[in-house]
């Protein structure tokens, strides 16, 4: 009887599938759960926070400029008398929007190129791989600066630049995965029964290549947020009076000694958001990587 129950339990675990098993593994990591909690907090802050902010993001009051944190202004005010809390909360929307959209664009383009290179090989692989090598030969931030310089300084162009510089990372990741998957028996069987290449790619290759992309995508969101802040700090990203965190840091450089809170709170927001995505990405990597399982 006990053996039957154990067998039934084992069968149920198999039916649950690898994703449920990965979720159980993810929950075992307290650090990963903390990271997910930080990410969820900033997502909720971006969605609902502006409903409860004390002032508008561009509401100026020069008589209250550079006030320290108080009960009226929890994070103080900037050089135009604007409430920093309101601007940091609205800045979460901008940073997360840039991070998610840039990574989605990188994943889509990189996955298409990586699948084509890995599956068809030969001259297709040569051309795409050399393109990736050329892009990776440049430091990512310098390549982003070059792209924004050509397109013009703006938040939209910064998003495009960040998406472009991350394409090779996803492309090479997918390519390496496809190179191993396309030699598996079920792919050979699909070819033997006459299944078309586009159906093989969509039904078999793509779904079985997504696990490393999910992990890399989570970590790439953190990188995209830092890159967007860096471009904003250099004046190539979001433009005034946008409450983007990097732009807020740049505008507060002159007040570091007499009003440090104008830089501290946007900097802490960037740090915590990036930390949350990195911790969650590490947890996903451990949960989805079979080599990390006992």
mmCIF file of N, CA and C in Angstrom, residues 125-254:
data_model
loop_
_atom_site.group_PDB
_atom_site.id
_atom_site.type_symbol
_atom_site.label_atom_id
_atom_site.label_comp_id
_atom_site.label_asym_id
_atom_site.label_seq_id
_atom_site.Cartn_x
_atom_site.Cartn_y
_atom_site.Cartn_z
ATOM 1 N N UNK A 125 24.729 31.006 -40.597
ATOM 2 C CA UNK A 125 25.395 31.060 -39.295
ATOM 3 C C UNK A 125 26.619 31.970 -39.351
ATOM 4 N N UNK A 126 27.367 31.899 -40.442
ATOM 5 C CA UNK A 126 28.586 32.707 -40.567
ATOM 6 C C UNK A 126 28.262 34.192 -40.544
ATOM 7 N N UNK A 127 27.277 34.601 -41.318
ATOM 8 C CA UNK A 127 26.930 36.022 -41.401
ATOM 9 C C UNK A 127 26.421 36.543 -40.057
ATOM 10 N N UNK A 128 25.480 35.807 -39.451
ATOM 11 C CA UNK A 128 24.890 36.256 -38.185
ATOM 12 C C UNK A 128 25.921 36.243 -37.066
ATOM 13 N N UNK A 129 26.739 35.208 -37.004
ATOM 14 C CA UNK A 129 27.749 35.114 -35.946
ATOM 15 C C UNK A 129 28.781 36.223 -36.062
ATOM 16 N N UNK A 130 29.192 36.548 -37.299
ATOM 17 C CA UNK A 130 30.167 37.635 -37.474
ATOM 18 C C UNK A 130 29.540 38.976 -37.080
ATOM 19 N N UNK A 131 28.250 39.148 -37.354
ATOM 20 C CA UNK A 131 27.559 40.369 -36.938
ATOM 21 C C UNK A 131 27.568 40.491 -35.419
ATOM 22 N N UNK A 132 27.297 39.383 -34.737
ATOM 23 C CA UNK A 132 27.332 39.394 -33.276
ATOM 24 C C UNK A 132 28.738 39.717 -32.772
ATOM 25 N N UNK A 133 29.756 39.128 -33.408
ATOM 26 C CA UNK A 133 31.139 39.370 -32.982
ATOM 27 C C UNK A 133 31.511 40.839 -33.128
ATOM 28 N N UNK A 134 31.084 41.451 -34.204
ATOM 29 C CA UNK A 134 31.388 42.877 -34.416
ATOM 30 C C UNK A 134 30.724 43.730 -33.346
ATOM 31 N N UNK A 135 29.461 43.432 -33.033
ATOM 32 C CA UNK A 135 28.759 44.220 -32.021
ATOM 33 C C UNK A 135 29.367 44.022 -30.635
ATOM 34 N N UNK A 136 29.805 42.803 -30.345
ATOM 35 C CA UNK A 136 30.383 42.532 -29.034
ATOM 36 C C UNK A 136 31.809 43.049 -28.911
ATOM 37 N N UNK A 137 32.411 43.438 -30.020
ATOM 38 C CA UNK A 137 33.763 43.987 -29.967
ATOM 39 C C UNK A 137 33.784 45.370 -29.330
ATOM 40 N N UNK A 138 32.639 46.042 -29.293
ATOM 41 C CA UNK A 138 32.547 47.377 -28.700
ATOM 42 C C UNK A 138 32.009 47.268 -27.271
ATOM 43 N N UNK A 139 32.521 48.056 -26.353
ATOM 44 C CA UNK A 139 31.895 48.129 -25.019
ATOM 45 C C UNK A 139 30.431 48.544 -25.157
ATOM 46 N N UNK A 140 29.563 47.896 -24.406
ATOM 47 C CA UNK A 140 28.123 48.081 -24.595
ATOM 48 C C UNK A 140 27.694 49.532 -24.418
ATOM 49 N N UNK A 141 28.224 50.219 -23.411
ATOM 50 C CA UNK A 141 27.784 51.587 -23.163
ATOM 51 C C UNK A 141 28.261 52.516 -24.277
ATOM 52 N N UNK A 142 29.461 52.246 -24.836
ATOM 53 C CA UNK A 142 29.947 53.072 -25.944
ATOM 54 C C UNK A 142 29.103 52.847 -27.200
ATOM 55 N N UNK A 143 28.702 51.598 -27.418
ATOM 56 C CA UNK A 143 27.837 51.315 -28.563
ATOM 57 C C UNK A 143 26.481 51.982 -28.386
ATOM 58 N N UNK A 144 25.965 51.979 -27.164
ATOM 59 C CA UNK A 144 24.689 52.651 -26.896
ATOM 60 C C UNK A 144 24.811 54.153 -27.117
ATOM 61 N N UNK A 145 25.912 54.738 -26.673
ATOM 62 C CA UNK A 145 26.129 56.168 -26.880
ATOM 63 C C UNK A 145 26.197 56.484 -28.370
ATOM 64 N N UNK A 146 26.857 55.613 -29.129
ATOM 65 C CA UNK A 146 26.962 55.834 -30.572
ATOM 66 C C UNK A 146 25.591 55.780 -31.238
ATOM 67 N N UNK A 147 24.774 54.808 -30.841
ATOM 68 C CA UNK A 147 23.440 54.678 -31.432
ATOM 69 C C UNK A 147 22.582 55.891 -31.100
ATOM 70 N N UNK A 148 22.608 56.322 -29.838
ATOM 71 C CA UNK A 148 21.808 57.486 -29.434
ATOM 72 C C UNK A 148 22.320 58.749 -30.110
ATOM 73 N N UNK A 149 23.621 58.847 -30.297
ATOM 74 C CA UNK A 149 24.181 60.027 -30.966
ATOM 75 C C UNK A 149 23.675 60.124 -32.403
ATOM 76 N N UNK A 150 23.500 58.967 -33.051
ATOM 77 C CA UNK A 150 22.993 58.956 -34.422
ATOM 78 C C UNK A 150 21.498 59.267 -34.451
ATOM 79 N N UNK A 151 20.746 58.655 -33.540
ATOM 80 C CA UNK A 151 19.291 58.814 -33.538
ATOM 81 C C UNK A 151 18.839 60.112 -32.887
ATOM 82 N N UNK A 152 19.631 60.632 -31.940
ATOM 83 C CA UNK A 152 19.249 61.835 -31.215
ATOM 84 C C UNK A 152 18.892 61.523 -29.778
ATOM 85 N N UNK A 153 19.242 62.409 -28.826
ATOM 86 C CA UNK A 153 18.961 62.157 -27.405
ATOM 87 C C UNK A 153 17.463 62.154 -27.104
ATOM 88 N N UNK A 154 16.974 61.069 -26.579
ATOM 89 C CA UNK A 154 15.590 60.954 -26.115
ATOM 90 C C UNK A 154 15.444 59.618 -25.415
ATOM 91 N N UNK A 155 14.394 59.489 -24.632
ATOM 92 C CA UNK A 155 14.161 58.234 -23.914
ATOM 93 C C UNK A 155 13.857 57.102 -24.886
ATOM 94 N N UNK A 156 13.078 57.386 -25.927
ATOM 95 C CA UNK A 156 12.742 56.353 -26.907
ATOM 96 C C UNK A 156 13.989 55.838 -27.619
ATOM 97 N N UNK A 157 14.864 56.750 -28.022
ATOM 98 C CA UNK A 157 16.084 56.336 -28.712
ATOM 99 C C UNK A 157 17.035 55.609 -27.768
ATOM 100 N N UNK A 158 17.036 55.997 -26.496
ATOM 101 C CA UNK A 158 17.836 55.260 -25.518
ATOM 102 C C UNK A 158 17.327 53.832 -25.380
ATOM 103 N N UNK A 159 16.005 53.659 -25.385
ATOM 104 C CA UNK A 159 15.413 52.322 -25.324
ATOM 105 C C UNK A 159 15.846 51.492 -26.536
ATOM 106 N N UNK A 160 15.799 52.099 -27.721
ATOM 107 C CA UNK A 160 16.205 51.394 -28.938
ATOM 108 C C UNK A 160 17.680 50.987 -28.851
ATOM 109 N N UNK A 161 18.516 51.908 -28.374
ATOM 110 C CA UNK A 161 19.950 51.623 -28.271
ATOM 111 C C UNK A 161 20.209 50.473 -27.306
ATOM 112 N N UNK A 162 19.518 50.467 -26.167
ATOM 113 C CA UNK A 162 19.706 49.408 -25.183
ATOM 114 C C UNK A 162 19.253 48.063 -25.750
ATOM 115 N N UNK A 163 18.159 48.072 -26.494
ATOM 116 C CA UNK A 163 17.693 46.833 -27.122
ATOM 117 C C UNK A 163 18.713 46.313 -28.129
ATOM 118 N N UNK A 164 19.285 47.205 -28.913
ATOM 119 C CA UNK A 164 20.243 46.795 -29.944
ATOM 120 C C UNK A 164 21.493 46.169 -29.325
ATOM 121 N N UNK A 165 22.043 46.798 -28.293
ATOM 122 C CA UNK A 165 23.302 46.302 -27.745
ATOM 123 C C UNK A 165 23.148 44.978 -27.014
ATOM 124 N N UNK A 166 21.919 44.600 -26.654
ATOM 125 C CA UNK A 166 21.702 43.327 -25.964
ATOM 126 C C UNK A 166 21.305 42.194 -26.900
ATOM 127 N N UNK A 167 21.074 42.501 -28.178
ATOM 128 C CA UNK A 167 20.697 41.457 -29.146
ATOM 129 C C UNK A 167 21.748 40.346 -29.237
ATOM 130 N N UNK A 168 23.053 40.662 -29.358
ATOM 131 C CA UNK A 168 24.041 39.578 -29.480
ATOM 132 C C UNK A 168 24.048 38.612 -28.298
ATOM 133 N N UNK A 169 23.798 39.110 -27.090
ATOM 134 C CA UNK A 169 23.806 38.233 -25.917
ATOM 135 C C UNK A 169 22.737 37.157 -26.028
ATOM 136 N N UNK A 170 21.530 37.556 -26.402
ATOM 137 C CA UNK A 170 20.449 36.576 -26.545
ATOM 138 C C UNK A 170 20.638 35.724 -27.799
ATOM 139 N N UNK A 171 21.144 36.352 -28.866
ATOM 140 C CA UNK A 171 21.353 35.602 -30.093
ATOM 141 C C UNK A 171 22.340 34.465 -29.921
ATOM 142 N N UNK A 172 23.461 34.724 -29.286
ATOM 143 C CA UNK A 172 24.467 33.683 -29.081
ATOM 144 C C UNK A 172 23.970 32.616 -28.100
ATOM 145 N N UNK A 173 23.202 33.052 -27.102
ATOM 146 C CA UNK A 173 22.650 32.089 -26.148
ATOM 147 C C UNK A 173 21.690 31.126 -26.839
ATOM 148 N N UNK A 174 20.788 31.662 -27.653
ATOM 149 C CA UNK A 174 19.833 30.819 -28.371
ATOM 150 C C UNK A 174 20.554 29.942 -29.391
ATOM 151 N N UNK A 175 21.517 30.506 -30.081
ATOM 152 C CA UNK A 175 22.251 29.731 -31.085
ATOM 153 C C UNK A 175 22.894 28.498 -30.472
ATOM 154 N N UNK A 176 23.574 28.670 -29.342
ATOM 155 C CA UNK A 176 24.233 27.527 -28.699
ATOM 156 C C UNK A 176 23.221 26.481 -28.244
ATOM 157 N N UNK A 177 22.066 26.928 -27.790
ATOM 158 C CA UNK A 177 21.028 25.991 -27.356
ATOM 159 C C UNK A 177 20.461 25.231 -28.550
ATOM 160 N N UNK A 178 20.226 25.935 -29.651
ATOM 161 C CA UNK A 178 19.670 25.299 -30.849
ATOM 162 C C UNK A 178 20.646 24.285 -31.418
ATOM 163 N N UNK A 179 21.943 24.586 -31.385
ATOM 164 C CA UNK A 179 22.940 23.663 -31.911
ATOM 165 C C UNK A 179 22.899 22.319 -31.197
ATOM 166 N N UNK A 180 22.589 22.316 -29.907
ATOM 167 C CA UNK A 180 22.490 21.051 -29.162
ATOM 168 C C UNK A 180 21.129 20.392 -29.334
ATOM 169 N N UNK A 181 20.071 21.195 -29.426
ATOM 170 C CA UNK A 181 18.726 20.634 -29.513
ATOM 171 C C UNK A 181 18.472 19.998 -30.874
ATOM 172 N N UNK A 182 18.974 20.592 -31.951
ATOM 173 C CA UNK A 182 18.607 20.122 -33.293
ATOM 174 C C UNK A 182 19.158 18.734 -33.601
ATOM 175 N N UNK A 183 20.084 18.248 -32.784
ATOM 176 C CA UNK A 183 20.608 16.902 -32.972
ATOM 177 C C UNK A 183 19.883 15.871 -32.123
ATOM 178 N N UNK A 184 18.895 16.288 -31.328
ATOM 179 C CA UNK A 184 18.153 15.338 -30.503
ATOM 180 C C UNK A 184 17.261 14.452 -31.365
ATOM 181 N N UNK A 185 16.895 13.310 -30.790
ATOM 182 C CA UNK A 185 16.156 12.313 -31.556
ATOM 183 C C UNK A 185 14.776 12.801 -31.976
ATOM 184 N N UNK A 186 14.110 13.565 -31.119
ATOM 185 C CA UNK A 186 12.756 13.988 -31.475
ATOM 186 C C UNK A 186 12.762 15.000 -32.623
ATOM 187 N N UNK A 187 13.848 15.756 -32.756
ATOM 188 C CA UNK A 187 13.965 16.664 -33.899
ATOM 189 C C UNK A 187 14.232 15.864 -35.172
ATOM 190 N N UNK A 188 15.101 14.871 -35.067
ATOM 191 C CA UNK A 188 15.373 14.018 -36.222
ATOM 192 C C UNK A 188 14.121 13.261 -36.648
ATOM 193 N N UNK A 189 13.310 12.840 -35.676
ATOM 194 C CA UNK A 189 12.067 12.137 -35.998
ATOM 195 C C UNK A 189 11.084 13.068 -36.698
ATOM 196 N N UNK A 190 11.007 14.318 -36.233
ATOM 197 C CA UNK A 190 10.115 15.278 -36.871
ATOM 198 C C UNK A 190 10.516 15.531 -38.323
ATOM 199 N N UNK A 191 11.814 15.588 -38.567
ATOM 200 C CA UNK A 191 12.276 15.757 -39.945
ATOM 201 C C UNK A 191 11.963 14.527 -40.786
ATOM 202 N N UNK A 192 12.085 13.344 -40.161
ATOM 203 C CA UNK A 192 11.881 12.098 -40.899
ATOM 204 C C UNK A 192 10.435 11.934 -41.357
ATOM 205 N N UNK A 193 9.492 12.449 -40.582
ATOM 206 C CA UNK A 193 8.086 12.305 -40.965
ATOM 207 C C UNK A 193 7.630 13.442 -41.872
ATOM 208 N N UNK A 194 8.559 14.313 -42.250
ATOM 209 C CA UNK A 194 8.244 15.357 -43.208
ATOM 210 C C UNK A 194 7.742 16.656 -42.631
ATOM 211 N N UNK A 195 7.938 16.893 -41.339
ATOM 212 C CA UNK A 195 7.505 18.145 -40.740
ATOM 213 C C UNK A 195 8.335 19.291 -41.292
ATOM 214 N N UNK A 196 7.683 20.393 -41.618
ATOM 215 C CA UNK A 196 8.365 21.542 -42.201
ATOM 216 C C UNK A 196 9.237 22.249 -41.165
ATOM 217 N N UNK A 197 10.259 22.939 -41.679
ATOM 218 C CA UNK A 197 11.209 23.599 -40.780
ATOM 219 C C UNK A 197 10.545 24.637 -39.891
ATOM 220 N N UNK A 198 9.629 25.439 -40.450
ATOM 221 C CA UNK A 198 9.011 26.492 -39.637
ATOM 222 C C UNK A 198 8.203 25.904 -38.490
ATOM 223 N N UNK A 199 7.578 24.750 -38.729
ATOM 224 C CA UNK A 199 6.824 24.114 -37.644
ATOM 225 C C UNK A 199 7.754 23.514 -36.603
ATOM 226 N N UNK A 200 8.866 22.965 -37.047
ATOM 227 C CA UNK A 200 9.847 22.421 -36.101
ATOM 228 C C UNK A 200 10.406 23.544 -35.219
ATOM 229 N N UNK A 201 10.694 24.673 -35.849
ATOM 230 C CA UNK A 201 11.258 25.793 -35.099
ATOM 231 C C UNK A 201 10.282 26.324 -34.061
ATOM 232 N N UNK A 202 9.017 26.467 -34.450
ATOM 233 C CA UNK A 202 8.015 27.054 -33.553
ATOM 234 C C UNK A 202 7.551 26.055 -32.500
ATOM 235 N N UNK A 203 7.358 24.809 -32.883
ATOM 236 C CA UNK A 203 6.760 23.813 -31.986
ATOM 237 C C UNK A 203 7.772 23.101 -31.103
ATOM 238 N N UNK A 204 9.029 22.991 -31.539
ATOM 239 C CA UNK A 204 10.006 22.195 -30.791
ATOM 240 C C UNK A 204 11.239 22.995 -30.376
ATOM 241 N N UNK A 205 11.869 23.656 -31.340
ATOM 242 C CA UNK A 205 13.128 24.339 -31.034
ATOM 243 C C UNK A 205 12.912 25.500 -30.073
ATOM 244 N N UNK A 206 11.980 26.392 -30.401
ATOM 245 C CA UNK A 206 11.771 27.597 -29.591
ATOM 246 C C UNK A 206 11.332 27.281 -28.157
ATOM 247 N N UNK A 207 10.303 26.437 -27.928
ATOM 248 C CA UNK A 207 9.890 26.174 -26.538
ATOM 249 C C UNK A 207 10.990 25.555 -25.687
ATOM 250 N N UNK A 208 11.832 24.716 -26.287
ATOM 251 C CA UNK A 208 12.880 24.041 -25.519
ATOM 252 C C UNK A 208 14.134 24.889 -25.362
ATOM 253 N N UNK A 209 14.116 26.103 -25.892
ATOM 254 C CA UNK A 209 15.259 27.001 -25.748
ATOM 255 C C UNK A 209 14.975 28.156 -24.800
ATOM 256 N N UNK A 210 13.797 28.192 -24.208
ATOM 257 C CA UNK A 210 13.361 29.368 -23.462
ATOM 258 C C UNK A 210 13.912 29.462 -22.046
ATOM 259 N N UNK A 211 14.270 28.342 -21.430
ATOM 260 C CA UNK A 211 14.713 28.389 -20.035
ATOM 261 C C UNK A 211 15.912 29.313 -19.841
ATOM 262 N N UNK A 212 17.006 29.163 -20.600
ATOM 263 C CA UNK A 212 18.133 30.102 -20.400
ATOM 264 C C UNK A 212 17.794 31.529 -20.789
ATOM 265 N N UNK A 213 16.857 31.704 -21.732
ATOM 266 C CA UNK A 213 16.466 33.060 -22.138
ATOM 267 C C UNK A 213 15.744 33.768 -20.995
ATOM 268 N N UNK A 214 14.907 33.038 -20.264
ATOM 269 C CA UNK A 214 14.189 33.628 -19.133
ATOM 270 C C UNK A 214 15.172 34.119 -18.075
ATOM 271 N N UNK A 215 16.176 33.290 -17.779
ATOM 272 C CA UNK A 215 17.180 33.683 -16.792
ATOM 273 C C UNK A 215 17.966 34.896 -17.277
ATOM 274 N N UNK A 216 18.454 34.826 -18.514
ATOM 275 C CA UNK A 216 19.231 35.928 -19.064
ATOM 276 C C UNK A 216 18.387 37.195 -19.177
ATOM 277 N N UNK A 217 17.113 37.032 -19.518
ATOM 278 C CA UNK A 217 16.233 38.190 -19.640
ATOM 279 C C UNK A 217 16.037 38.903 -18.317
ATOM 280 N N UNK A 218 15.893 38.128 -17.246
ATOM 281 C CA UNK A 218 15.729 38.736 -15.925
ATOM 282 C C UNK A 218 16.957 39.545 -15.533
ATOM 283 N N UNK A 219 18.134 38.972 -15.771
ATOM 284 C CA UNK A 219 19.367 39.693 -15.469
ATOM 285 C C UNK A 219 19.564 40.884 -16.405
ATOM 286 N N UNK A 220 19.107 40.732 -17.655
ATOM 287 C CA UNK A 220 19.279 41.816 -18.625
ATOM 288 C C UNK A 220 18.413 43.023 -18.295
ATOM 289 N N UNK A 221 17.269 42.804 -17.634
ATOM 290 C CA UNK A 221 16.433 43.936 -17.228
ATOM 291 C C UNK A 221 17.206 44.834 -16.260
ATOM 292 N N UNK A 222 17.918 44.198 -15.327
ATOM 293 C CA UNK A 222 18.739 44.976 -14.393
ATOM 294 C C UNK A 222 19.796 45.773 -15.140
ATOM 295 N N UNK A 223 20.452 45.119 -16.103
ATOM 296 C CA UNK A 223 21.474 45.816 -16.895
ATOM 297 C C UNK A 223 20.865 46.953 -17.700
ATOM 298 N N UNK A 224 19.682 46.725 -18.269
ATOM 299 C CA UNK A 224 19.019 47.763 -19.073
ATOM 300 C C UNK A 224 18.663 48.970 -18.217
ATOM 301 N N UNK A 225 18.244 48.747 -16.991
ATOM 302 C CA UNK A 225 17.911 49.862 -16.100
ATOM 303 C C UNK A 225 19.161 50.695 -15.801
ATOM 304 N N UNK A 226 20.292 50.016 -15.565
ATOM 305 C CA UNK A 226 21.543 50.738 -15.318
ATOM 306 C C UNK A 226 21.965 51.509 -16.556
ATOM 307 N N UNK A 227 21.848 50.881 -17.728
ATOM 308 C CA UNK A 227 22.252 51.548 -18.972
ATOM 309 C C UNK A 227 21.364 52.753 -19.266
ATOM 310 N N UNK A 228 20.066 52.627 -18.998
ATOM 311 C CA UNK A 228 19.164 53.764 -19.197
ATOM 312 C C UNK A 228 19.515 54.900 -18.252
ATOM 313 N N UNK A 229 19.853 54.558 -17.004
ATOM 314 C CA UNK A 229 20.258 55.588 -16.048
ATOM 315 C C UNK A 229 21.569 56.240 -16.475
ATOM 316 N N UNK A 230 22.495 55.430 -17.011
ATOM 317 C CA UNK A 230 23.775 55.984 -17.458
ATOM 318 C C UNK A 230 23.574 56.951 -18.624
ATOM 319 N N UNK A 231 22.727 56.564 -19.585
ATOM 320 C CA UNK A 231 22.456 57.453 -20.716
ATOM 321 C C UNK A 231 21.735 58.718 -20.250
ATOM 322 N N UNK A 232 20.812 58.572 -19.304
ATOM 323 C CA UNK A 232 20.141 59.743 -18.752
ATOM 324 C C UNK A 232 21.102 60.650 -18.014
ATOM 325 N N UNK A 233 22.043 60.050 -17.297
ATOM 326 C CA UNK A 233 23.036 60.835 -16.553
ATOM 327 C C UNK A 233 23.918 61.629 -17.510
ATOM 328 N N UNK A 234 24.205 61.050 -18.683
ATOM 329 C CA UNK A 234 25.046 61.714 -19.672
ATOM 330 C C UNK A 234 24.267 62.704 -20.534
ATOM 331 N N UNK A 235 22.951 62.784 -20.324
ATOM 332 C CA UNK A 235 22.134 63.696 -21.110
ATOM 333 C C UNK A 235 21.700 63.140 -22.447
ATOM 334 N N UNK A 236 21.868 61.817 -22.646
ATOM 335 C CA UNK A 236 21.513 61.188 -23.915
ATOM 336 C C UNK A 236 20.221 60.392 -23.835
ATOM 337 N N UNK A 237 19.679 60.259 -22.646
ATOM 338 C CA UNK A 237 18.451 59.494 -22.470
ATOM 339 C C UNK A 237 17.256 60.400 -22.262
ATOM 340 N N UNK A 238 16.563 60.178 -21.155
ATOM 341 C CA UNK A 238 15.403 61.013 -20.846
ATOM 342 C C UNK A 238 15.831 62.472 -20.693
ATOM 343 N N UNK A 239 14.998 63.353 -21.181
ATOM 344 C CA UNK A 239 15.289 64.788 -21.140
ATOM 345 C C UNK A 239 14.419 65.471 -20.086
ATOM 346 N N UNK A 240 14.890 66.610 -19.595
ATOM 347 C CA UNK A 240 14.142 67.380 -18.603
ATOM 348 C C UNK A 240 12.790 67.807 -19.190
ATOM 349 N N UNK A 241 11.762 67.834 -18.340
ATOM 350 C CA UNK A 241 11.744 67.608 -16.882
ATOM 351 C C UNK A 241 11.364 66.183 -16.492
ATOM 352 N N UNK A 242 11.671 65.198 -17.330
ATOM 353 C CA UNK A 242 11.303 63.812 -17.054
ATOM 354 C C UNK A 242 11.945 63.340 -15.739
ATOM 355 N N UNK A 243 11.181 62.664 -14.865
ATOM 356 C CA UNK A 243 11.734 62.214 -13.584
ATOM 357 C C UNK A 243 12.433 60.855 -13.685
ATOM 358 N N UNK A 244 13.264 60.693 -14.714
ATOM 359 C CA UNK A 244 14.022 59.443 -14.850
ATOM 360 C C UNK A 244 15.162 59.450 -13.845
ATOM 361 N N UNK A 245 15.438 58.306 -13.219
ATOM 362 C CA UNK A 245 16.374 58.271 -12.101
ATOM 363 C C UNK A 245 17.769 58.750 -12.495
ATOM 364 N N UNK A 246 18.276 58.315 -13.651
ATOM 365 C CA UNK A 246 19.596 58.760 -14.072
ATOM 366 C C UNK A 246 19.650 60.258 -14.321
ATOM 367 N N UNK A 247 18.600 60.789 -14.915
ATOM 368 C CA UNK A 247 18.523 62.231 -15.146
ATOM 369 C C UNK A 247 18.442 62.991 -13.829
ATOM 370 N N UNK A 248 17.731 62.443 -12.849
ATOM 371 C CA UNK A 248 17.659 63.074 -11.533
ATOM 372 C C UNK A 248 19.037 63.126 -10.886
ATOM 373 N N UNK A 249 19.823 62.071 -11.050
ATOM 374 C CA UNK A 249 21.182 62.073 -10.500
ATOM 375 C C UNK A 249 22.029 63.159 -11.159
ATOM 376 N N UNK A 250 21.910 63.275 -12.478
ATOM 377 C CA UNK A 250 22.689 64.278 -13.193
ATOM 378 C C UNK A 250 22.314 65.695 -12.753
ATOM 379 N N UNK A 251 21.022 65.943 -12.575
ATOM 380 C CA UNK A 251 20.564 67.280 -12.180
ATOM 381 C C UNK A 251 20.954 67.625 -10.752
ATOM 382 N N UNK A 252 21.302 66.623 -9.947
ATOM 383 C CA UNK A 252 21.589 66.857 -8.525
ATOM 384 C C UNK A 252 23.084 66.905 -8.223
ATOM 385 N N UNK A 253 23.927 66.788 -9.244
ATOM 386 C CA UNK A 253 25.376 66.752 -8.984
ATOM 387 C C UNK A 253 25.878 68.000 -8.274
ATOM 388 N N UNK A 254 25.296 69.126 -8.596
ATOM 389 C CA UNK A 254 25.783 70.387 -8.010
ATOM 390 C C UNK A 254 25.410 70.534 -6.544
#
